[in-house]
Amino acid sequence: VQPLAARPPVLTIGIPAKADLKFFGDASMQAGFEAALASLETLGARLVEIPFGDFYATADLLYEGAW
């Protein structure tokens, strides 16, 4: 199978902006998330923060709806 395009030289991964992170008081979850990010960077990935507010708003509409 031939790829449609060449693989980019650096893997770029979108992650939630620090201001948008929610761990709900779970320190072990926060530590695991930070360790995963550090591992990805060690492997050469480029991490790009993206605003997550719209994703949370969509989740609220879906899961916190008026039903």
Backbone as a printed PyTorch tensor [residue, N CA C, xyz], in Angstrom:
tensor([[[  0.8560,  -1.1750,   0.0000],
         [  0.0000,   0.0000,   0.0000],
         [  0.8960,   1.2300,   0.0000]],

        [[  0.6380,   2.1250,  -0.9080],
         [  1.4050,   3.3640,  -1.0010],
         [  0.7150,   4.4640,  -0.1820]],

        [[  1.4730,   5.1630,   0.6730],
         [  0.8690,   6.2680,   1.4150],
         [  0.5210,   7.4170,   0.4790]],

        [[ -0.4650,   8.1940,   0.8620],
         [ -0.8710,   9.3390,   0.0560],
         [  0.1350,  10.4830,   0.1430]],

        [[  0.8460,  10.5610,   1.2490],
         [  1.8280,  11.6260,   1.4350],
         [  2.9400,  11.1160,   2.3360]],

        [[  4.0450,  11.8010,   2.2940],
         [  5.1610,  11.4400,   3.1660],
         [  4.8000,  11.7580,   4.6150]],

        [[  5.3170,  10.9520,   5.5060],
         [  5.0850,  11.1770,   6.9280],
         [  5.8090,  12.4530,   7.3600]],

        [[  5.1680,  13.2960,   8.1700],
         [  5.8420,  14.5100,   8.6190],
         [  7.0540,  14.1500,   9.4810]],

        [[  8.0780,  14.9870,   9.4790],
         [  9.2920,  14.6730,  10.2280],
         [  9.0900,  14.6750,  11.7430]],

        [[  8.0950,  15.4170,  12.2160],
         [  7.8390,  15.5070,  13.6530],
         [  6.3530,  15.2480,  13.8970]],

        [[  6.0580,  14.3770,  14.8620],
         [  4.6750,  14.1250,  15.2540],
         [  4.1870,  15.3110,  16.0860]],

        [[  3.0920,  15.9300,  15.6740],
         [  2.5100,  17.0560,  16.3970],
         [  1.2080,  16.5910,  17.0310]],

        [[  1.0790,  16.8430,  18.3440],
         [ -0.0850,  16.3870,  19.1020],
         [ -0.7330,  17.5840,  19.7830]],

        [[ -2.0340,  17.7580,  19.5770],
         [ -2.7800,  18.8060,  20.2590],
         [ -3.1660,  18.3480,  21.6520]],

        [[ -2.9030,  19.1920,  22.6350],
         [ -3.2420,  18.8840,  24.0260],
         [ -4.0460,  20.0490,  24.6020]],

        [[ -4.8610,  19.7950,  25.6340],
         [ -5.6230,  20.8890,  26.2290],
         [ -4.6890,  21.9590,  26.8010]],

        [[ -5.0800,  23.2150,  26.6560],
         [ -4.3190,  24.3120,  27.2540],
         [ -4.2950,  24.1370,  28.7700]],

        [[ -3.2030,  24.5540,  29.3950],
         [ -3.0660,  24.3940,  30.8490],
         [ -4.2350,  25.0220,  31.6030]],

        [[ -4.7100,  26.1610,  31.1210],
         [ -5.8210,  26.8420,  31.7940],
         [ -7.1160,  26.0350,  31.7210]],

        [[ -7.2140,  25.1080,  30.7790],
         [ -8.4400,  24.3330,  30.5870],
         [ -8.3970,  22.9430,  31.2230]],

        [[ -7.2740,  22.5790,  31.8130],
         [ -7.1630,  21.2360,  32.3920],
         [ -8.0540,  21.1050,  33.6200]],

        [[ -8.7210,  19.9660,  33.7270],
         [ -9.5810,  19.6630,  34.8750],
         [ -9.2670,  18.2490,  35.3400]],

        [[ -8.7670,  18.1330,  36.5660],
         [ -8.4900,  16.8120,  37.1230],
         [ -9.4180,  16.5000,  38.2980]],

        [[-10.2740,  17.4480,  38.6570],
         [-11.2820,  17.2580,  39.6990],
         [-10.6770,  16.7550,  41.0030]],

        [[ -9.5120,  17.3050,  41.3530],
         [ -8.8670,  16.9560,  42.6090],
         [ -8.1090,  15.6480,  42.6030]],

        [[ -8.0020,  14.9860,  41.4730],
         [ -7.3150,  13.6950,  41.3830],
         [ -5.8410,  13.9190,  41.0460]],

        [[ -5.0130,  13.9980,  42.0930],
         [ -3.5880,  14.2880,  41.9180],
         [ -2.8740,  13.1960,  41.1340]],

        [[ -3.2720,  11.9430,  41.3060],
         [ -2.6050,  10.8600,  40.5730],
         [ -2.9250,  10.9390,  39.0780]],

        [[ -4.1240,  11.3680,  38.7340],
         [ -4.4800,  11.5390,  37.3260],
         [ -3.6670,  12.6780,  36.7110]],

        [[ -3.5080,  13.7600,  37.4550],
         [ -2.7140,  14.8840,  36.9680],
         [ -1.2590,  14.4660,  36.7720]],

        [[ -0.7090,  13.7330,  37.7340],
         [  0.6790,  13.2740,  37.6240],
         [  0.8490,  12.3400,  36.4310]],

        [[ -0.1100,  11.4550,  36.2120],
         [ -0.0400,  10.5440,  35.0700],
         [ -0.1060,  11.2830,  33.7480]],

        [[ -0.9660,  12.3000,  33.6740],
         [ -1.0840,  13.1070,  32.4610],
         [  0.2280,  13.8250,  32.1740]],

        [[  0.8010,  14.4420,  33.2030],
         [  2.0630,  15.1640,  33.0290],
         [  3.1970,  14.2160,  32.6530]],

        [[  3.2130,  13.0140,  33.2250],
         [  4.2370,  12.0240,  32.8730],
         [  4.0840,  11.5800,  31.4210]],

        [[  2.8400,  11.4160,  30.9740],
         [  2.6060,  11.0220,  29.5810],
         [  3.0980,  12.1030,  28.6270]],

        [[  2.8380,  13.3730,  28.9590],
         [  3.3190,  14.4670,  28.1160],
         [  4.8420,  14.4880,  28.0680]],

        [[  5.4740,  14.2790,  29.2190],
         [  6.9380,  14.2580,  29.2600],
         [  7.4790,  13.1170,  28.4070]],

        [[  6.8330,  11.9660,  28.4590],
         [  7.2650,  10.8220,  27.6430],
         [  7.1390,  11.1290,  26.1580]],

        [[  6.0380,  11.7510,  25.7700],
         [  5.8440,  12.1000,  24.3620],
         [  6.9180,  13.0730,  23.8830]],

        [[  7.2330,  14.0660,  24.7220],
         [  8.2780,  15.0200,  24.3470],
         [  9.6370,  14.3330,  24.2500]],

        [[  9.9110,  13.4100,  25.1590],
         [ 11.1700,  12.6630,  25.1250],
         [ 11.2930,  11.8650,  23.8330]],

        [[ 10.1700,  11.3750,  23.3420],
         [ 10.1660,  10.6080,  22.0940],
         [ 10.2280,  11.5010,  20.8530]],

        [[ 10.2160,  12.8210,  21.0720],
         [ 10.3630,  13.7420,  19.9520],
         [  9.0880,  14.3790,  19.4540]],

        [[  7.9740,  14.1200,  20.1260],
         [  6.7080,  14.7230,  19.6980],
         [  6.6890,  16.2090,  20.0390]],

        [[  6.0050,  16.9600,  19.2150],
         [  5.8030,  18.3860,  19.4610],
         [  4.3950,  18.5430,  20.0150]],

        [[  4.2790,  19.0990,  21.2180],
         [  2.9880,  19.2720,  21.8680],
         [  2.5090,  20.7050,  21.6550]],

        [[  1.2790,  20.8450,  21.1790],
         [  0.7030,  22.1580,  20.8980],
         [ -0.5590,  22.3090,  21.7350]],

        [[ -0.5730,  23.3250,  22.5900],
         [ -1.7560,  23.5630,  23.4110],
         [ -2.8790,  24.1450,  22.5590]],

        [[ -4.0740,  23.6180,  22.7850],
         [ -5.2550,  24.1390,  22.0980],
         [ -6.3060,  24.4910,  23.1520]],

        [[ -7.1160,  25.5250,  22.9020],
         [ -8.1760,  25.8660,  23.8500],
         [ -9.2180,  24.7500,  23.8860]],

        [[ -9.6270,  24.3880,  25.0780],
         [-10.5510,  23.2700,  25.2320],
         [-11.9390,  23.6970,  25.6870]],

        [[-12.1490,  24.9930,  25.8690],
         [-13.4390,  25.4760,  26.3680],
         [-14.6230,  25.0360,  25.5300]],

        [[-14.4940,  25.0810,  24.2150],
         [-15.6030,  24.6650,  23.3480],
         [-15.9160,  23.1780,  23.4960]],

        [[-14.8970,  22.3610,  23.7240],
         [-15.1250,  20.9270,  23.9320],
         [-15.8960,  20.6930,  25.2340]],

        [[-15.5270,  21.4410,  26.2960],
         [-16.2500,  21.3170,  27.5580],
         [-17.6940,  21.7950,  27.4060]],

        [[-17.8990,  22.8800,  26.6690],
         [-19.2600,  23.3870,  26.4550],
         [-20.1080,  22.3650,  25.7040]],

        [[-19.5190,  21.7080,  24.7210],
         [-20.2350,  20.6730,  23.9760],
         [-20.5760,  19.4970,  24.8830]],

        [[-19.6320,  19.1060,  25.7210],
         [-19.8800,  18.0080,  26.6620],
         [-21.0050,  18.3730,  27.6220]],

        [[-21.0280,  19.6240,  28.0780],
         [-22.1110,  20.0590,  28.9650],
         [-23.4650,  19.9500,  28.2730]],

        [[-23.5310,  20.3340,  27.0060],
         [-24.7910,  20.2110,  26.2700],
         [-25.2260,  18.7540,  26.1560]],

        [[-24.2620,  17.8850,  25.9390],
         [-24.5730,  16.4750,  25.7390],
         [-24.9070,  15.7650,  27.0490]],

        [[-24.0960,  15.9900,  28.0790],
         [-24.2300,  15.2130,  29.3120],
         [-24.9640,  15.9350,  30.4310]],

        [[-25.0640,  17.2460,  30.3500],
         [-25.7430,  18.0130,  31.3920],
         [-27.0330,  18.6210,  30.8510]],

        [[-27.5540,  18.0290,  29.7820],
         [-28.7600,  18.5490,  29.1290],
         [-29.9760,  18.5450,  30.0390]],

        [[-31.0410,  19.1040,  29.5320],
         [-32.2670,  19.2820,  30.3300],
         [-33.2090,  18.0920,  30.2240]],

        [[-32.7030,  16.9060,  30.1940],
         [-33.6070,  15.7590,  30.1520],
         [-33.6030,  15.0910,  31.4570]]])
